[in-house]
Amino acid sequence: MSESRREVLAGVRRLVVKVGSAVVADEGGLSREVIEGLAAEVSRFQRQGYEIVLVSSGAIACGRRKLEIPSRSFTLAEKQALAAAGQSSLIQAYEEAFSRYETHVAQILLTREDLEDRRRYLNARNTLRVLLRWRVVPIVNENDTVAVEEIQFGDNDLLAALVVGLVEADLLICLSEVDALYERDPREDPSARPIPLVREITPEIEAMAGRRPGRFGRGGMISKLRAAKMVNSLGVPMILASGRTPLVLERIFSGEEVGTVFLPGKRRLSARKFWIAHGTKPEGRLVLDEGAVRALREGGKSLLPAGVRAVEGEFERGACVECVDEAGHPVALGLTNYSSGELRCILGARSCEIEEKLGFRGREEVIHRDDLVLL
């Protein structure tokens, strides 16, 4: 086992395993062999003391096969209908497979809106924590039946990364139809070589990803790199490997050079800042002067009213807003202590002037540094 892999696996007790559509489903429908093998492995790991959350795609592909609808381009409503038909079969297959190993499972269906709202986010986190404490394997999927385009995750790679932050996992294992990150898309260049270790996702690494999505999924290598960047920012490593490889989890934890390992950097976000950076959707924009930008980037300071030049959009207190410099370049994301209307009253104001301008004693900071993430 290489030193890097030993460090990645040392101390791992809670992990998220993401399974792609092309792993659990094919043209013939659900792959019972893959689901059976996954259930056997996860159950063995659970008995060894690991806590595992499974993020599984496959509902739409399963529904298409179940209803015997040929592959083609589907409308959003048709995808939602296929997901409704397929999700029941997908969870039933997992239920049956895990029951043979006396392992209980629970279905968790989420939309992006569930994780953008802090209260609902915390409710989901508490539910998952209880299930893990009860030795139940949560099986998470996007709630495609009700998720309109505005509240979709886009693909389950992003959902899996957010679940890592949600449950504070130690490792993300992404099981895909591809067995690693390659120098170039191996579907287009069979001579491309796999990359066993990525220490930092640079533009050169991103250029290696093919733009084509998977056979059944919406993602592709680009979305997997995005998921890796997200969990790496949290201080969590990710391993990309083939979900069709027999005993893939056993081989990973035995130290075999399976797939690609993405190592986290030294700078690590807290769980709260990770949620702000990736789980929220900006509702407005604040334009900052040069001094404020410098204070945030170089001094690690909070944002004060004196540094805000303009307010764009309408939002309430507690909303996520994007902070930009005067040229419009992104600087940070944060949760504001003031509504857009209140902020317009105190633009450029010094802290001692806030109460006079608003008529009440407000917070000194527009965004406290604990609620602010630099971009």
Short mmCIF file of C-alpha atoms in Angstrom, two decimals:
data_model
loop_
_atom_site.label_atom_id
_atom_site.label_comp_id
_atom_site.label_asym_id
_atom_site.label_seq_id
_atom_site.Cartn_x
_atom_site.Cartn_y
_atom_site.Cartn_z
CA MET A 1 0.00 0.00 0.00
CA SER A 2 1.39 3.42 -0.93
CA GLU A 3 1.94 5.97 1.82
CA SER A 4 -0.75 8.24 0.34
CA ARG A 5 -3.38 5.49 0.36
CA ARG A 6 -2.41 4.48 3.87
CA GLU A 7 -2.97 8.06 5.04
CA VAL A 8 -6.32 8.24 3.22
CA LEU A 9 -7.67 5.04 4.78
CA ALA A 10 -6.22 5.52 8.27
CA GLY A 11 -8.92 6.43 10.74
CA VAL A 12 -11.82 6.17 8.27
CA ARG A 13 -14.96 5.11 10.08
CA ARG A 14 -17.77 6.95 8.28
CA LEU A 15 -17.89 6.94 4.50
CA VAL A 16 -20.21 7.84 1.67
CA VAL A 17 -20.34 5.44 -1.27
CA LYS A 18 -21.83 6.86 -4.47
CA VAL A 19 -23.03 4.40 -7.11
CA GLY A 20 -23.68 5.64 -10.65
CA SER A 21 -26.58 4.73 -12.90
CA ALA A 22 -24.38 2.77 -15.30
CA VAL A 23 -23.17 0.65 -12.36
CA VAL A 24 -26.56 -0.48 -11.04
CA ALA A 25 -28.46 -0.44 -14.35
CA ASP A 26 -27.84 -1.52 -17.93
CA GLU A 27 -29.93 -2.04 -21.05
CA GLY A 28 -31.49 -5.08 -19.41
CA GLY A 29 -32.62 -3.15 -16.34
CA LEU A 30 -31.23 -3.36 -12.82
CA SER A 31 -28.04 -5.37 -12.41
CA ARG A 32 -28.99 -7.68 -9.56
CA GLU A 33 -25.45 -9.07 -9.46
CA VAL A 34 -23.95 -5.63 -8.79
CA ILE A 35 -26.57 -4.74 -6.16
CA GLU A 36 -26.11 -8.11 -4.46
CA GLY A 37 -22.34 -7.68 -4.37
CA LEU A 38 -22.63 -4.14 -3.04
CA ALA A 39 -25.05 -5.22 -0.31
CA ALA A 40 -22.70 -8.03 0.74
CA GLU A 41 -19.68 -5.71 0.94
CA VAL A 42 -21.45 -2.86 2.72
CA SER A 43 -22.94 -5.30 5.24
CA ARG A 44 -19.51 -6.79 5.98
CA PHE A 45 -18.00 -3.34 6.44
CA GLN A 46 -20.84 -2.33 8.73
CA ARG A 47 -20.25 -5.39 10.92
CA GLN A 48 -16.61 -4.31 11.17
CA GLY A 49 -17.70 -1.00 12.69
CA TYR A 50 -17.88 1.27 9.64
CA GLU A 51 -20.80 3.65 9.12
CA ILE A 52 -21.84 3.83 5.46
CA VAL A 53 -24.23 6.07 3.56
CA LEU A 54 -25.09 4.86 0.05
CA VAL A 55 -25.92 7.46 -2.61
CA SER A 56 -27.45 5.56 -5.49
CA SER A 57 -28.53 6.69 -8.93
CA GLY A 58 -30.55 4.50 -11.26
CA ALA A 59 -34.23 5.38 -10.74
CA ILE A 60 -34.77 6.89 -14.21
CA ALA A 61 -32.86 4.14 -16.01
CA CYS A 62 -34.74 1.56 -13.96
CA GLY A 63 -38.11 3.18 -14.73
CA ARG A 64 -37.38 3.29 -18.45
CA ARG A 65 -36.67 -0.42 -18.51
CA LYS A 66 -39.60 -1.25 -16.23
CA LEU A 67 -42.06 0.59 -18.51
CA GLU A 68 -40.29 -0.74 -21.63
CA ILE A 69 -39.72 2.72 -23.09
CA PRO A 70 -36.89 2.92 -25.67
CA SER A 71 -33.94 5.18 -24.96
CA ARG A 72 -34.37 8.71 -26.34
CA SER A 73 -34.38 12.33 -25.21
CA PHE A 74 -36.98 12.84 -22.47
CA THR A 75 -38.72 15.98 -21.22
CA LEU A 76 -38.43 16.95 -17.55
CA ALA A 77 -41.97 15.68 -16.87
CA GLU A 78 -41.14 12.37 -18.55
CA LYS A 79 -37.96 12.00 -16.49
CA GLN A 80 -39.96 12.67 -13.33
CA ALA A 81 -42.49 10.00 -14.33
CA LEU A 82 -39.71 7.51 -15.09
CA ALA A 83 -38.12 8.23 -11.72
CA ALA A 84 -41.43 7.67 -9.95
CA ALA A 85 -41.81 4.29 -11.64
CA GLY A 86 -38.19 3.29 -11.17
CA GLN A 87 -37.42 4.45 -7.62
CA SER A 88 -39.75 1.90 -6.04
CA SER A 89 -38.07 -0.93 -7.95
CA LEU A 90 -34.61 0.41 -7.11
CA ILE A 91 -35.19 0.59 -3.36
CA GLN A 92 -36.98 -2.78 -3.41
CA ALA A 93 -33.92 -4.36 -5.03
CA TYR A 94 -31.67 -2.89 -2.34
CA GLU A 95 -34.10 -3.94 0.41
CA GLU A 96 -34.13 -7.52 -0.82
CA ALA A 97 -30.35 -7.70 -1.29
CA PHE A 98 -29.49 -6.22 2.13
CA SER A 99 -32.11 -8.31 3.93
CA ARG A 100 -30.16 -11.44 2.99
CA TYR A 101 -27.38 -10.12 5.23
CA GLU A 102 -29.78 -9.01 7.98
CA THR A 103 -28.95 -5.35 7.27
CA HIS A 104 -31.67 -2.72 7.42
CA VAL A 105 -31.84 0.09 4.87
CA ALA A 106 -33.74 3.39 4.76
CA GLN A 107 -34.70 5.52 1.78
CA ILE A 108 -33.79 9.24 1.80
CA LEU A 109 -34.97 11.36 -1.16
CA LEU A 110 -33.62 14.91 -1.34
CA THR A 111 -33.85 17.97 -3.56
CA ARG A 112 -31.35 20.81 -3.62
CA GLU A 113 -33.97 22.96 -1.90
CA ASP A 114 -33.86 20.59 1.09
CA LEU A 115 -30.17 21.33 1.58
CA GLU A 116 -30.32 25.06 0.79
CA ASP A 117 -32.71 25.71 3.69
CA ARG A 118 -30.65 25.56 6.89
CA ARG A 119 -33.49 24.15 9.01
CA ARG A 120 -34.26 21.37 6.54
CA TYR A 121 -30.54 20.73 6.12
CA LEU A 122 -30.16 20.19 9.86
CA ASN A 123 -33.28 18.00 9.95
CA ALA A 124 -31.81 15.79 7.21
CA ARG A 125 -28.50 15.63 9.06
CA ASN A 126 -30.18 14.61 12.31
CA THR A 127 -32.20 11.89 10.56
CA LEU A 128 -29.10 10.45 8.92
CA ARG A 129 -27.18 10.50 12.20
CA VAL A 130 -29.93 8.57 13.97
CA LEU A 131 -30.07 5.98 11.19
CA LEU A 132 -26.30 5.48 11.36
CA ARG A 133 -26.49 5.15 15.14
CA TRP A 134 -29.15 2.48 14.69
CA ARG A 135 -26.87 0.60 12.27
CA VAL A 136 -29.20 1.28 9.33
CA VAL A 137 -27.74 1.96 5.86
CA PRO A 138 -29.32 5.13 4.43
CA ILE A 139 -29.82 4.95 0.67
CA VAL A 140 -29.93 8.50 -0.69
CA ASN A 141 -31.11 9.63 -4.11
CA GLU A 142 -32.32 12.85 -5.65
CA ASN A 143 -36.09 13.21 -5.49
CA ASP A 144 -36.35 13.41 -9.28
CA THR A 145 -40.15 13.14 -9.20
CA VAL A 146 -40.56 16.65 -7.72
CA ALA A 147 -37.19 18.27 -8.51
CA VAL A 148 -37.71 20.89 -11.20
CA GLU A 149 -34.63 22.20 -12.98
CA GLU A 150 -34.16 25.09 -10.54
CA ILE A 151 -33.81 22.75 -7.55
CA GLN A 152 -32.00 19.81 -9.14
CA PHE A 153 -28.51 18.84 -8.03
CA GLY A 154 -27.71 18.16 -11.67
CA ASP A 155 -26.19 14.78 -10.93
CA ASN A 156 -25.61 12.52 -7.95
CA ASP A 157 -21.88 13.27 -7.81
CA LEU A 158 -22.78 16.69 -6.44
CA LEU A 159 -25.40 15.18 -4.14
CA ALA A 160 -22.85 12.69 -2.78
CA ALA A 161 -20.36 15.48 -2.08
CA LEU A 162 -23.02 17.43 -0.18
CA VAL A 163 -23.94 14.30 1.80
CA VAL A 164 -20.28 14.01 2.84
CA GLY A 165 -20.59 17.45 4.45
CA LEU A 166 -24.04 16.63 5.79
CA VAL A 167 -22.90 13.57 7.77
CA GLU A 168 -19.27 14.71 8.27
CA ALA A 169 -17.88 11.62 6.55
CA ASP A 170 -14.19 10.70 6.47
CA LEU A 171 -14.11 9.47 2.86
CA LEU A 172 -16.09 9.58 -0.39
CA ILE A 173 -15.88 6.56 -2.70
CA CYS A 174 -17.33 7.25 -6.13
CA LEU A 175 -18.17 4.01 -7.97
CA SER A 176 -18.57 4.67 -11.66
CA GLU A 177 -18.54 2.93 -15.03
CA VAL A 178 -14.95 4.19 -15.45
CA ASP A 179 -12.19 2.73 -13.30
CA ALA A 180 -10.08 5.88 -12.83
CA LEU A 181 -9.28 9.36 -14.08
CA TYR A 182 -7.35 9.06 -17.34
CA GLU A 183 -4.97 11.41 -19.13
CA ARG A 184 -7.64 11.71 -21.82
CA ASP A 185 -11.12 10.26 -22.29
CA PRO A 186 -10.40 6.54 -22.88
CA ARG A 187 -13.59 6.24 -24.94
CA GLU A 188 -11.98 8.57 -27.46
CA ASP A 189 -8.33 7.56 -26.97
CA PRO A 190 -7.82 3.92 -25.86
CA SER A 191 -4.10 4.57 -25.33
CA ALA A 192 -4.79 7.06 -22.49
CA ARG A 193 -3.18 6.05 -19.17
CA PRO A 194 -4.91 6.14 -15.75
CA ILE A 195 -3.85 8.64 -13.08
CA PRO A 196 -3.53 6.80 -9.72
CA LEU A 197 -3.07 9.88 -7.50
CA VAL A 198 -4.17 13.51 -7.72
CA ARG A 199 -2.71 15.84 -5.08
CA GLU A 200 -4.46 18.96 -6.39
CA ILE A 201 -7.15 19.48 -9.02
CA THR A 202 -5.46 21.98 -11.28
CA PRO A 203 -6.66 23.28 -14.67
CA GLU A 204 -4.36 20.66 -16.22
CA ILE A 205 -6.17 17.89 -14.31
CA GLU A 206 -9.56 19.31 -15.31
CA ALA A 207 -8.46 19.29 -18.94
CA MET A 208 -8.06 15.51 -18.71
CA ALA A 209 -11.78 15.01 -18.11
CA GLY A 210 -13.97 14.10 -21.04
CA ARG A 211 -17.02 16.24 -21.68
CA ARG A 212 -19.27 13.33 -22.52
CA PRO A 213 -21.72 12.14 -19.83
CA GLY A 214 -22.01 8.51 -18.75
CA ARG A 215 -24.24 5.99 -20.49
CA PHE A 216 -27.23 6.62 -18.23
CA GLY A 217 -26.18 9.45 -15.91
CA ARG A 218 -26.11 13.22 -16.31
CA GLY A 219 -22.60 13.70 -14.99
CA GLY A 220 -19.37 12.45 -16.49
CA MET A 221 -15.80 13.00 -15.37
CA ILE A 222 -16.25 16.77 -15.07
CA SER A 223 -18.87 16.33 -12.34
CA LYS A 224 -16.68 13.79 -10.55
CA LEU A 225 -13.80 16.27 -10.46
CA ARG A 226 -16.18 18.89 -9.13
CA ALA A 227 -17.30 16.51 -6.37
CA ALA A 228 -13.66 15.76 -5.54
CA LYS A 229 -12.85 19.49 -5.28
CA MET A 230 -15.83 19.98 -2.98
CA VAL A 231 -14.97 17.21 -0.51
CA ASN A 232 -11.25 18.00 -0.70
CA SER A 233 -12.06 21.55 0.44
CA LEU A 234 -13.66 19.94 3.49
CA GLY A 235 -10.47 17.99 4.19
CA VAL A 236 -11.97 14.73 2.93
CA PRO A 237 -10.32 12.51 0.28
CA MET A 238 -12.19 10.90 -2.61
CA ILE A 239 -11.50 7.64 -4.42
CA LEU A 240 -12.87 7.09 -7.93
CA ALA A 241 -13.13 3.44 -8.95
CA SER A 242 -15.12 1.05 -11.10
CA GLY A 243 -18.40 -0.08 -9.55
CA ARG A 244 -18.34 -3.18 -11.74
CA THR A 245 -15.11 -4.45 -10.17
CA PRO A 246 -15.87 -7.43 -7.89
CA LEU A 247 -15.16 -6.74 -4.21
CA VAL A 248 -14.13 -3.19 -5.05
CA LEU A 249 -14.50 -1.88 -1.48
CA GLU A 250 -12.48 -4.81 -0.08
CA ARG A 251 -9.74 -4.16 -2.63
CA ILE A 252 -9.64 -0.45 -1.83
CA PHE A 253 -9.32 -1.02 1.92
CA SER A 254 -6.78 -3.82 1.49
CA GLY A 255 -4.47 -1.25 -0.12
CA GLU A 256 -4.63 -2.26 -3.77
CA GLU A 257 -3.88 0.51 -6.26
CA VAL A 258 -7.51 0.69 -7.37
CA GLY A 259 -8.84 3.74 -9.20
CA THR A 260 -7.75 7.33 -8.56
CA VAL A 261 -7.23 8.91 -5.14
CA PHE A 262 -7.91 12.66 -4.79
CA LEU A 263 -6.08 14.07 -1.78
CA PRO A 264 -7.38 17.05 0.21
CA GLY A 265 -5.31 20.20 0.57
CA LYS A 266 -4.16 21.80 3.80
CA ARG A 267 -6.87 24.51 3.78
CA ARG A 268 -10.07 23.01 5.15
CA LEU A 269 -13.53 24.49 5.45
CA SER A 270 -15.71 23.91 8.50
CA ALA A 271 -18.96 22.00 7.94
CA ARG A 272 -20.90 25.27 8.19
CA LYS A 273 -18.70 27.08 5.66
CA PHE A 274 -18.87 24.05 3.36
CA TRP A 275 -22.67 24.36 3.45
CA ILE A 276 -22.46 28.09 2.68
CA ALA A 277 -20.06 27.48 -0.22
CA HIS A 278 -21.86 24.54 -1.83
CA GLY A 279 -25.28 24.03 -0.30
CA THR A 280 -26.76 27.51 -0.63
CA LYS A 281 -27.91 29.59 -3.59
CA PRO A 282 -27.08 33.35 -3.62
CA GLU A 283 -30.17 35.54 -3.49
CA GLY A 284 -28.40 38.84 -4.08
CA ARG A 285 -25.07 40.55 -4.61
CA LEU A 286 -22.97 43.06 -2.70
CA VAL A 287 -20.40 45.24 -4.48
CA LEU A 288 -17.38 45.92 -2.24
CA ASP A 289 -14.75 48.64 -2.38
CA GLU A 290 -11.05 47.87 -2.63
CA GLY A 291 -10.44 48.21 1.11
CA ALA A 292 -13.16 45.73 2.00
CA VAL A 293 -11.89 43.20 -0.56
CA ARG A 294 -8.41 43.47 0.88
CA ALA A 295 -9.71 43.11 4.46
CA LEU A 296 -11.57 39.91 3.54
CA ARG A 297 -8.84 38.31 1.45
CA GLU A 298 -5.73 39.31 3.36
CA GLY A 299 -6.95 40.06 6.86
CA GLY A 300 -9.63 37.41 7.35
CA LYS A 301 -11.97 40.15 8.58
CA SER A 302 -15.74 40.40 8.72
CA LEU A 303 -17.55 42.55 6.17
CA LEU A 304 -18.63 45.95 7.58
CA PRO A 305 -21.16 48.41 6.07
CA ALA A 306 -18.38 50.91 5.34
CA GLY A 307 -16.98 48.62 2.64
CA VAL A 308 -20.24 47.99 0.76
CA ARG A 309 -20.71 50.18 -2.33
CA ALA A 310 -23.94 48.75 -3.79
CA VAL A 311 -26.67 46.18 -3.14
CA GLU A 312 -28.20 44.15 -5.97
CA GLY A 313 -31.35 42.06 -5.66
CA GLU A 314 -33.97 41.70 -2.93
CA PHE A 315 -33.38 39.40 0.04
CA GLU A 316 -34.14 38.96 3.73
CA ARG A 317 -31.82 38.68 6.73
CA GLY A 318 -29.90 35.41 6.77
CA ALA A 319 -29.87 35.09 2.99
CA CYS A 320 -26.79 33.91 1.14
CA VAL A 321 -25.30 36.72 -0.96
CA GLU A 322 -22.39 36.91 -3.34
CA CYS A 323 -19.72 39.52 -2.68
CA VAL A 324 -17.91 40.95 -5.71
CA ASP A 325 -15.30 43.64 -6.27
CA GLU A 326 -16.07 46.81 -8.23
CA ALA A 327 -15.13 45.05 -11.49
CA GLY A 328 -17.69 42.32 -10.78
CA HIS A 329 -15.18 39.59 -9.93
CA PRO A 330 -16.38 37.11 -7.24
CA VAL A 331 -14.75 37.56 -3.85
CA ALA A 332 -16.84 35.61 -1.33
CA LEU A 333 -20.16 34.08 -0.35
CA GLY A 334 -21.79 34.76 2.99
CA LEU A 335 -24.91 34.95 5.12
CA THR A 336 -26.02 38.53 5.62
CA ASN A 337 -27.19 39.97 8.93
CA TYR A 338 -29.33 42.55 7.11
CA SER A 339 -32.04 42.57 4.47
CA SER A 340 -31.42 44.28 1.14
CA GLY A 341 -33.57 47.23 2.23
CA GLU A 342 -31.70 47.67 5.49
CA LEU A 343 -28.35 47.42 3.73
CA ARG A 344 -29.25 50.20 1.31
CA CYS A 345 -29.84 52.45 4.34
CA ILE A 346 -26.39 51.82 5.80
CA LEU A 347 -24.20 51.68 2.67
CA GLY A 348 -20.76 53.04 3.50
CA ALA A 349 -21.78 53.76 7.10
CA ARG A 350 -19.41 53.47 10.01
CA SER A 351 -20.36 51.09 12.82
CA CYS A 352 -21.33 53.97 15.12
CA GLU A 353 -23.82 55.25 12.52
CA ILE A 354 -25.83 52.03 12.05
CA GLU A 355 -28.32 52.62 14.88
CA GLU A 356 -28.98 56.22 13.77
CA LYS A 357 -29.65 55.21 10.16
CA LEU A 358 -31.79 52.14 10.91
CA GLY A 359 -33.59 53.27 14.05
CA PHE A 360 -32.54 50.15 15.95
CA ARG A 361 -29.31 48.66 17.29
CA GLY A 362 -28.09 46.30 14.57
CA ARG A 363 -25.11 44.04 14.19
CA GLU A 364 -21.74 45.65 13.55
CA GLU A 365 -20.99 43.24 10.71
CA VAL A 366 -22.93 42.88 7.48
CA ILE A 367 -21.42 39.38 7.24
CA HIS A 368 -19.45 37.89 10.13
CA ARG A 369 -16.26 36.13 9.12
CA ASP A 370 -17.65 32.84 10.54
CA ASP A 371 -20.46 33.08 7.97
CA LEU A 372 -18.23 34.05 5.05
CA VAL A 373 -16.37 31.86 2.53
CA LEU A 374 -13.71 33.26 0.22
CA LEU A 375 -13.97 32.20 -3.41
#
